[in-house]
Amino acid sequence: MSDVQHFLKAQNQLGEGTLWEPREKALYWVDWGRGPIHRYDPATGEVQTFEVDWPIVALARREQGGLLTIARTRLDFWDP
């Protein structure tokens, strides 16, 4: 893979913490330290933005479903 292709104009200050969710076939990421969680569905091209009240810096998958949100001073379970 040598070609880079731009496919989404996210307008994040610092888009980080990308996470592929194989069960949903969707890509999640956060605008680092600001809060919103974004979800991209490549099958439809749809982007969803979920506002949260804490500054998330990373995401992790949970075996039971949903995500673990990682902030500077806390961990939380989150289910879209």
XYZ file of C-alpha atoms in Angstrom:
80
model
C 0.000 0.000 0.000
C 1.857 3.068 -1.206
C -0.951 5.479 -2.034
C -2.542 7.626 0.646
C -6.145 8.609 0.081
C -8.020 11.334 1.953
C -11.565 10.118 2.566
C -12.984 12.195 5.419
C -12.853 15.851 6.433
C -13.148 15.495 10.221
C -12.206 19.043 11.312
C -10.666 17.795 14.578
C -8.116 19.793 16.488
C -6.158 16.572 17.126
C -7.890 13.402 15.892
C -6.341 10.488 17.816
C -7.058 7.118 19.368
C -8.416 5.413 16.293
C -10.119 2.126 17.023
C -11.577 -0.337 14.520
C -14.660 -2.090 15.903
C -14.924 -5.354 13.903
C -18.403 -6.252 15.171
C -19.787 -2.991 13.778
C -17.267 -2.665 10.946
C -16.813 0.948 12.022
C -13.949 3.247 12.928
C -14.013 5.229 16.170
C -11.709 8.075 17.212
C -11.609 11.058 19.542
C -10.627 14.687 19.233
C -7.855 14.249 21.803
C -8.527 15.900 25.142
C -11.636 17.712 23.946
C -14.362 15.128 24.388
C -16.332 14.163 21.292
C -16.278 10.543 20.157
C -16.600 10.064 16.401
C -17.779 6.988 14.522
C -17.286 6.389 10.799
C -19.159 3.680 8.907
C -17.232 2.994 5.674
C -20.149 1.052 4.179
C -22.435 4.104 4.250
C -19.941 6.963 4.603
C -21.904 8.169 7.636
C -20.075 9.968 10.448
C -21.655 10.268 13.884
C -20.390 12.542 16.646
C -21.199 11.804 20.274
C -20.682 14.654 22.734
C -19.441 13.660 26.180
C -18.716 15.718 29.292
C -15.125 14.654 29.854
C -11.885 15.103 27.854
C -11.235 11.690 26.286
C -7.739 10.874 25.069
C -8.184 7.241 23.947
C -10.658 4.393 23.452
C -10.498 0.646 24.009
C -12.891 -2.164 23.052
C -14.724 -4.081 25.771
C -15.225 -7.813 25.347
C -18.825 -7.414 26.597
C -19.495 -4.717 23.982
C -19.233 -0.986 24.129
C -16.061 0.946 24.714
C -13.808 2.018 27.528
C -13.132 5.751 27.405
C -9.787 6.848 28.753
C -9.404 10.375 30.087
C -6.559 12.081 31.903
C -7.945 11.237 35.343
C -10.626 8.604 34.834
C -11.878 5.543 32.967
C -15.512 5.104 31.976
C -17.612 2.524 30.145
C -19.451 3.912 27.144
C -21.986 2.273 24.860
C -23.106 4.135 21.756
